Tab-separated table of C-alpha atoms in Angstrom:
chain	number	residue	atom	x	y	z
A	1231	UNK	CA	13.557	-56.572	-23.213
A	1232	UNK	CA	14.101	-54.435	-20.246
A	1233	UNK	CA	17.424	-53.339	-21.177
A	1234	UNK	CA	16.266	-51.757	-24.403
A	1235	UNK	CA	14.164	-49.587	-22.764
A	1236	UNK	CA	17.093	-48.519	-19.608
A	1237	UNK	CA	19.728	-45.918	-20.325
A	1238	UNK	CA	22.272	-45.577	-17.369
A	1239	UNK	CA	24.536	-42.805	-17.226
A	1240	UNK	CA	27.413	-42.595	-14.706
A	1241	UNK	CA	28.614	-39.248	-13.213
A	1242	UNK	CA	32.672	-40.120	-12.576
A	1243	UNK	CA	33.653	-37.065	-10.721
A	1244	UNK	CA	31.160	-36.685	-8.110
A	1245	UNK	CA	30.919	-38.610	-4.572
A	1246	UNK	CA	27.405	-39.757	-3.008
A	1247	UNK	CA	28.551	-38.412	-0.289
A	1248	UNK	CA	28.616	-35.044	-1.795
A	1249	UNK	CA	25.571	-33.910	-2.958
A	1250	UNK	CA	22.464	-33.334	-1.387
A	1251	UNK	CA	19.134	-35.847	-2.637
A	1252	UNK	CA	16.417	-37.850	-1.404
A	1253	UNK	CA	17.994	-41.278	0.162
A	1254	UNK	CA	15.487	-44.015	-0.801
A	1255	UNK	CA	16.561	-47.173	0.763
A	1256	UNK	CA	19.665	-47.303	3.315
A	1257	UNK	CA	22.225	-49.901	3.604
A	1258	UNK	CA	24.450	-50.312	5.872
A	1259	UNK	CA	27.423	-47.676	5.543
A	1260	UNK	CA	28.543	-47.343	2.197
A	1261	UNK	CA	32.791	-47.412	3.241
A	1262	UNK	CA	31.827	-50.548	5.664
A	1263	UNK	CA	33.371	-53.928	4.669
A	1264	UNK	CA	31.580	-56.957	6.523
A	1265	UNK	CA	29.636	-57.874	3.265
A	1266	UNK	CA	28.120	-56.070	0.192
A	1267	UNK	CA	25.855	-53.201	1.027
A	1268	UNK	CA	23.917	-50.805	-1.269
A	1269	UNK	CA	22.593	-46.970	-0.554
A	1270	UNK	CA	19.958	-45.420	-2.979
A	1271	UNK	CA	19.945	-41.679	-3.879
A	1272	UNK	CA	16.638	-40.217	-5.943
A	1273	UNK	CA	17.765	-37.512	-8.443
A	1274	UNK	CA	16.404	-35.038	-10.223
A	1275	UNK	CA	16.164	-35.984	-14.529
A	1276	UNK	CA	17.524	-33.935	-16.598
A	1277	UNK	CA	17.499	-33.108	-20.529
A	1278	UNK	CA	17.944	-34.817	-22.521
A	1279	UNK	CA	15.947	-37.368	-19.958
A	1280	UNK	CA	12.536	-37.236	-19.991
A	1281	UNK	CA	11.379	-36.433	-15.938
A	1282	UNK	CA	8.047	-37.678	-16.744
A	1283	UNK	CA	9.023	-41.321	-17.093
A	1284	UNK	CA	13.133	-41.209	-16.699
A	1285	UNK	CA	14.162	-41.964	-13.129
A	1286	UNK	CA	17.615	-40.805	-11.720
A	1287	UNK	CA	19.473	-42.499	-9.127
A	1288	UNK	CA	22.626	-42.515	-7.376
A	1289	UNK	CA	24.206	-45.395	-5.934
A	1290	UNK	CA	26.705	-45.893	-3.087
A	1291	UNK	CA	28.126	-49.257	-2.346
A	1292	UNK	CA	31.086	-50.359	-0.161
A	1293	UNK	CA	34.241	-52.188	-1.184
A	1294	UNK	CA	32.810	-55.781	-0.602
A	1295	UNK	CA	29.724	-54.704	-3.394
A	1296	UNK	CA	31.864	-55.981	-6.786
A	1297	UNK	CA	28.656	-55.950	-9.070
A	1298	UNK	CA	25.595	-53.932	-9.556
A	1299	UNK	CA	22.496	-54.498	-11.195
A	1300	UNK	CA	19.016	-53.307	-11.974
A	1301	UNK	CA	15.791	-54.360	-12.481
A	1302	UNK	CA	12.761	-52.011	-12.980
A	1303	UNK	CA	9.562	-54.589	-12.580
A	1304	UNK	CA	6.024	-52.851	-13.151
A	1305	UNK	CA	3.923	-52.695	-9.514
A	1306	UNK	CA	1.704	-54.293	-10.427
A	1307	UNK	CA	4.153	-57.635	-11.136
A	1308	UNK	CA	5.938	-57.160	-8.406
A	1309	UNK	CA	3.864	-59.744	-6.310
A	1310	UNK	CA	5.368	-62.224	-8.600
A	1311	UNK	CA	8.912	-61.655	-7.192
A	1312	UNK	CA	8.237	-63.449	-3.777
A	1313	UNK	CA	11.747	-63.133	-2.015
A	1314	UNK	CA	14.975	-61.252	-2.230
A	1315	UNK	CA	16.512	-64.557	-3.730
A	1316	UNK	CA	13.975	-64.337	-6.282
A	1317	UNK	CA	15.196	-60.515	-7.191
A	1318	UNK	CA	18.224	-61.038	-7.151
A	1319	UNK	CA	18.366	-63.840	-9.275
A	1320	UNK	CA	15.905	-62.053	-12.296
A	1321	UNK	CA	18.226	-58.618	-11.893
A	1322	UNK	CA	21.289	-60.467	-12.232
A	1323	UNK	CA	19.921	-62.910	-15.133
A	1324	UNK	CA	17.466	-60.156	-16.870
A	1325	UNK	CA	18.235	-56.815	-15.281
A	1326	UNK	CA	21.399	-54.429	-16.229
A	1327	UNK	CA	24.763	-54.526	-15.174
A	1328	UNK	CA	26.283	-51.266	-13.921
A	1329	UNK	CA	29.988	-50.234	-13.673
A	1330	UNK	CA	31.065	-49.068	-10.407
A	1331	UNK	CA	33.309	-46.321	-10.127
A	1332	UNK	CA	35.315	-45.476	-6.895
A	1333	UNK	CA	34.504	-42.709	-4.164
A	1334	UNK	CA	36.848	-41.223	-2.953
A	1335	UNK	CA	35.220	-39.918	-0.228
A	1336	UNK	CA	33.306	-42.559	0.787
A	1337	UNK	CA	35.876	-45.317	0.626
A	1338	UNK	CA	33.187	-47.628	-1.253
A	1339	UNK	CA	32.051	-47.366	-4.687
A	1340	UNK	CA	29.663	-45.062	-6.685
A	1341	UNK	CA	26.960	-44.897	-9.818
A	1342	UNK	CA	24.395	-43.210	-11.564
A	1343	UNK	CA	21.684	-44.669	-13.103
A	1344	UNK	CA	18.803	-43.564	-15.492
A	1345	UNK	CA	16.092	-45.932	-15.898
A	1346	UNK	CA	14.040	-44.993	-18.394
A	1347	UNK	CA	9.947	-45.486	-19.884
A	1348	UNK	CA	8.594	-46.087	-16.678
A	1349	UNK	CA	5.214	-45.003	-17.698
A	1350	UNK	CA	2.748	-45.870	-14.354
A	1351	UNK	CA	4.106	-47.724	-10.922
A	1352	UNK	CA	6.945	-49.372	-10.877
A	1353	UNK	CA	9.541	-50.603	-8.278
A	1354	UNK	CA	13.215	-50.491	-9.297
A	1355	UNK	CA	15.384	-52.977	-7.869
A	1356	UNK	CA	18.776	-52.798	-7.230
A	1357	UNK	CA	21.156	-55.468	-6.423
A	1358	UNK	CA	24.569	-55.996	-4.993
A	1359	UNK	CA	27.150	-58.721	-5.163
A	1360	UNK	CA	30.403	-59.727	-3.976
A	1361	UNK	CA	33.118	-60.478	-6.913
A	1362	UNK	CA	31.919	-64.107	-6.697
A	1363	UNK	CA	28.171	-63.170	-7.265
A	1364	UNK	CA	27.653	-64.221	-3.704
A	1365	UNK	CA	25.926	-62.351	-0.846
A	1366	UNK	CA	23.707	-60.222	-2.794
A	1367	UNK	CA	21.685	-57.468	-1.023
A	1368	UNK	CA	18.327	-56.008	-2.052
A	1369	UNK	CA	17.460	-52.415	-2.133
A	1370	UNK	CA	14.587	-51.035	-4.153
A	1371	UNK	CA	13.109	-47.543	-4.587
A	1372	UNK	CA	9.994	-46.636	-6.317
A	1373	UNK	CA	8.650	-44.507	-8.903
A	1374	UNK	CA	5.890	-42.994	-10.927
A	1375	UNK	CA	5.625	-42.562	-14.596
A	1376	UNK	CA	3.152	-39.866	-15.652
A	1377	UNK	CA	0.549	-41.120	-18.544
A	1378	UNK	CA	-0.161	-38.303	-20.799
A	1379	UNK	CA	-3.100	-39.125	-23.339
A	1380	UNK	CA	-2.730	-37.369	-26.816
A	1381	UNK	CA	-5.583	-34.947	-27.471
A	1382	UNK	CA	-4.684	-33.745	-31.114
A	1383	UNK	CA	-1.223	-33.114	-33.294
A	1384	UNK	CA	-0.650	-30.462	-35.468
A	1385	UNK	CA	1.124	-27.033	-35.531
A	1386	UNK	CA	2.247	-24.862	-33.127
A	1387	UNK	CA	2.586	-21.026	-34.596
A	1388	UNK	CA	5.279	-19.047	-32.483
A	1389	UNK	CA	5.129	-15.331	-32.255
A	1390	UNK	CA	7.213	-12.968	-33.578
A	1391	UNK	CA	9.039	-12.337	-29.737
A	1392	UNK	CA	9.200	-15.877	-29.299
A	1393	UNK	CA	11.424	-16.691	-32.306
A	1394	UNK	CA	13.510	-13.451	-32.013
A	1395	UNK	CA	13.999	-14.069	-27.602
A	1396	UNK	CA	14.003	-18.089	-27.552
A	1397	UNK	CA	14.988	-18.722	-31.052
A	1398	UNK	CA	12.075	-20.355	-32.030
A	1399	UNK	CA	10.399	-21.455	-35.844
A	1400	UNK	CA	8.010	-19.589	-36.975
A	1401	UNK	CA	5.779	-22.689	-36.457
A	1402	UNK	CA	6.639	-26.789	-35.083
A	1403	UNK	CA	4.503	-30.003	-34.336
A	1404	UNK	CA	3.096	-30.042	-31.830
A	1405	UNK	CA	0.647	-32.613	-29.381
A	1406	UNK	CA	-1.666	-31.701	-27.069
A	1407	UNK	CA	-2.055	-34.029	-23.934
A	1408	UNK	CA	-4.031	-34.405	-20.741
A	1409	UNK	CA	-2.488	-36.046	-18.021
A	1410	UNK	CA	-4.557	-39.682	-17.252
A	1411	UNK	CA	-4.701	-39.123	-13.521
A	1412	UNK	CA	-5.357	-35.403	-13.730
A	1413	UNK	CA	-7.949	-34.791	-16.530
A	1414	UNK	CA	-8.418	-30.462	-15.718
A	1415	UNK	CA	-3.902	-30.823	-16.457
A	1416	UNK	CA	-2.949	-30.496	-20.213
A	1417	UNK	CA	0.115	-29.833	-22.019
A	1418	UNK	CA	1.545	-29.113	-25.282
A	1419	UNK	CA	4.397	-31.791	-24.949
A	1420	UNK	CA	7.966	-31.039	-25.079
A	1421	UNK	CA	6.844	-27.737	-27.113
A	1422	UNK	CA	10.091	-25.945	-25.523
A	1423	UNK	CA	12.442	-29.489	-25.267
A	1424	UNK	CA	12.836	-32.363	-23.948
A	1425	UNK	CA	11.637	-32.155	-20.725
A	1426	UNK	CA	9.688	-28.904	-21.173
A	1427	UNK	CA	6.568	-28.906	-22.066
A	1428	UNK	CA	3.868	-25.772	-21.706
A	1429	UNK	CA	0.970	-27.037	-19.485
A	1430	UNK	CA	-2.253	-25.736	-18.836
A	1431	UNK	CA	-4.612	-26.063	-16.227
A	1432	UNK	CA	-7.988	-26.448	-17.570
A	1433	UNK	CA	-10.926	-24.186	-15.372
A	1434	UNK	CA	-14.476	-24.411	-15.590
A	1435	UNK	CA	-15.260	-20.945	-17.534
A	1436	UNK	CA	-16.337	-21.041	-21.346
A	1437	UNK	CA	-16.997	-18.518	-23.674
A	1438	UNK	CA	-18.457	-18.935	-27.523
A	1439	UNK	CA	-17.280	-16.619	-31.143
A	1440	UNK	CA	-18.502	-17.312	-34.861
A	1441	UNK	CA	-15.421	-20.134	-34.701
A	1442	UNK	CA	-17.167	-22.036	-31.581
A	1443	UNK	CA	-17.624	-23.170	-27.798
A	1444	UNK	CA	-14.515	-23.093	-26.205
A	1445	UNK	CA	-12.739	-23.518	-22.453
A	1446	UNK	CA	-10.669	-21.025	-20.628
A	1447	UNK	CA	-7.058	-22.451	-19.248
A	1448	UNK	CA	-4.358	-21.163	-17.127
A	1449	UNK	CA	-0.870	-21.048	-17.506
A	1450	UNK	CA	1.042	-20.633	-14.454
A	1451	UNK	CA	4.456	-19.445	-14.641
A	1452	UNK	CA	6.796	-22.061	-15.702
A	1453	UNK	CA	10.612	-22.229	-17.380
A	1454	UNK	CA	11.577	-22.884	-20.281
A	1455	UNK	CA	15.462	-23.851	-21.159
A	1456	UNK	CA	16.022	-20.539	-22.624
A	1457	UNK	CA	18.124	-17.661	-21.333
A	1458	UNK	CA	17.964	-14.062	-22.632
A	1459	UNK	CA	21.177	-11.898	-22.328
A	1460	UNK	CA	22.635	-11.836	-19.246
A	1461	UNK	CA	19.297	-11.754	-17.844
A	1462	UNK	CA	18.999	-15.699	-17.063
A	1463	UNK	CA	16.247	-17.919	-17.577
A	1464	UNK	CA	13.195	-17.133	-19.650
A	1465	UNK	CA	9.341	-18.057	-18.651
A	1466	UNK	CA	6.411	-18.107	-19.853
A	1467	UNK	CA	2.830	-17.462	-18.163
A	1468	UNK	CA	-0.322	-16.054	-18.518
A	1469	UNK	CA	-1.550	-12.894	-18.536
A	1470	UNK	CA	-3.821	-13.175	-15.253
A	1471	UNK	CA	-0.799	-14.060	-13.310
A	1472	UNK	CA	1.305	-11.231	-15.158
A	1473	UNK	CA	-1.037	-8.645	-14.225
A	1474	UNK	CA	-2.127	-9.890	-11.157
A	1475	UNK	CA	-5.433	-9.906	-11.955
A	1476	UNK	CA	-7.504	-12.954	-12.784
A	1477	UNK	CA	-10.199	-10.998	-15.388
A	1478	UNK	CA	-7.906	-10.662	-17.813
A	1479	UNK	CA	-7.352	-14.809	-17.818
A	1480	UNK	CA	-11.152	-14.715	-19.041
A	1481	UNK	CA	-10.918	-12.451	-21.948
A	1482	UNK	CA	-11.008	-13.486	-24.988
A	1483	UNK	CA	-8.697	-10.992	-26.181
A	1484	UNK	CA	-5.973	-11.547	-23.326
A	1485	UNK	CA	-6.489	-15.293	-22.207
A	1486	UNK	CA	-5.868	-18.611	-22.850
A	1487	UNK	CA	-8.587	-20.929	-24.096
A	1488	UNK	CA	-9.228	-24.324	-26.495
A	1489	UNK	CA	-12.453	-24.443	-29.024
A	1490	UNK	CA	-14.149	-27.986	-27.505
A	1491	UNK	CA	-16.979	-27.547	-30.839
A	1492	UNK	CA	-16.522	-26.191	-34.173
A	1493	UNK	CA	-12.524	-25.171	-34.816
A	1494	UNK	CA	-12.479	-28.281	-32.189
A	1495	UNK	CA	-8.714	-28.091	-30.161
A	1496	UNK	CA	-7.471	-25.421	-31.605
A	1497	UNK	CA	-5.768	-23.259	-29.052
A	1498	UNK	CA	-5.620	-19.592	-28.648
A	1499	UNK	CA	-2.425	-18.576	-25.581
A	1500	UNK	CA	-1.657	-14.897	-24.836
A	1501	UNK	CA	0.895	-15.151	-22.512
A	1502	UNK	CA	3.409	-13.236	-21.144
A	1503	UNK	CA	7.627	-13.824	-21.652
A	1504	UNK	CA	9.696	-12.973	-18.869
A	1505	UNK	CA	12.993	-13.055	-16.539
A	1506	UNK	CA	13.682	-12.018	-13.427
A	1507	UNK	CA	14.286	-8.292	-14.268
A	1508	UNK	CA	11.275	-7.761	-15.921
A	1509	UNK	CA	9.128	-8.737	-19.090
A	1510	UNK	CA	10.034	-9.780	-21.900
A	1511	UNK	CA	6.614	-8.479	-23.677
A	1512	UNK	CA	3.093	-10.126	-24.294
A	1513	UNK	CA	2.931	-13.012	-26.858
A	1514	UNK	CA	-0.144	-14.588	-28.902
A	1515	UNK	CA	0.353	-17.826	-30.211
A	1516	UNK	CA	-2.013	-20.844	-31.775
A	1517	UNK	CA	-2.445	-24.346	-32.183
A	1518	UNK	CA	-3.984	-25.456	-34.906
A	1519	UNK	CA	-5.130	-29.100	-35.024
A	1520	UNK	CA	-4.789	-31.634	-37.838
């Protein structure tokens, strides 16, 4: 059922009007009264949401708008809802009720929403009602769930600097992905979090040892949800893009590659920690496969 797989989360203190996001679909505006109007907000996802199929929005209603619902309805079955009637009757039968809260800026009413495992197209309805579940009004936004395709599980082996600056294990599951739509686009899923995953961009060199073939892959500077000190955030990237100089992305001893015959997937990343101020030193971690 569709409301197993949607989490809503509402955000009490803060008015639409507010904040600064994309607006999706206008209504009409959200204090006026003449009958139920609704105003959709895109937001960024946050941990412990997963961006890559989690949808954020923020809705802004006025003070006729006495129910809200939602109903997230692959593309590709969207043809079947023919009408707004037809909408608003499956999101107020099958979709999810959500509470509305007041704004007190706005004069109407306010909510945040996470819909969540969206993997692909989909179109998420949203429907307003008066307090007799008359009038309703049709807004929809639409969103795309990435497809990641597992590659291998097995362990991820930290270094030494990344257990003593991000607090990692010495080692930690791990899967390695590719993105569906984006086959040269790998990651090492959620290696860092929820949310925060290392990816890779997979290039064209190769290069062979006793162990096997394998691929060369950058790592372009990315955060992780670590801080160090005072210093703020910690990333991670490769050394290429640390140095400034690409050679060093294609050496065995100072890039990052993945064996495609013999130790097949296993994965070999020197990469470099860092903040703002400055490095946090080299690191040289592995993957090893099941």
């Amino acid at each position: 059922m569709m409301k197993k797989h949607i989490a809503q989360s509402l955000l009490l203190m803060v008015s639409a009007l507010a904040f600064t996001a994309c607006e999706v679909d206008e209504g009409t505006e959200p204090g006026g009264d003449s009958k139920p109007s609704v105003t959709i907000y895109s937001l960024s996802t946050t941990a412990p949401n997963d961006p890559d199929v989690d949808a954020t929005f923020r809705v802004a209603t006025n003070r006729k708008t006495a129910h809200l619902y939602y109903l997230a309805v692959p593309a590709s079955d969207a043809a079947s809802l023919s009408s707004d009637a037809t909408i608003a009757e499956q999101a107020t039968t099958k979709g999810t009720e959500v509470t509305l809260h007041t704004d007190t800026v706005g004069g109407g009413y306010v909510a945040d929403a996470v819909v969540k495992d969206m993997v692909g197209d989909y179109n998420v309805y949203f429907v307003g009602t008066d307090a007799n579940g008359n009038n309703p009004v049709v807004r929809s936004a639409s969103f795309t769930g990435l497809e990641w395709i597992d590659v291998a599980k097995g362990t991820y082996n930290f270094d030494a600097r990344s257990q003593s600056r991000l607090g990692k294990p010495a080692t930690q599951t791990a899967t390695l992905q590719y993105l569906k739509t984006d086959p040269t686009r790998y990651r090492f899923k959620s290696l860092y979090g929820v949310g925060y995953s290392l990816v890779l961009n997979k290039t064209t060199s190769k290069g062979s040892d006793k162990y096997g073939d394998y691929t060369f892959y950058r790592v372009e500077a990315q955060n992780t949800p670590f801080t160090f000190s005072s210093y703020g955030t910690v990333s991670v990237r490769d050394i290429g893009y640390w140095q400034g100089d690409d050679s060093y992305a294609f050496s065995q001893d100072y890039g990052c590659y993945i064996y495609d015959s013999g130790v097949t997937n296993t994965a070999v990343l020197n990469m470099q920690l860092f903040v703002s101020a400055g490095s946090l030193g080299m690191i040289s971690e592995e993957f090893d496969p099941e």
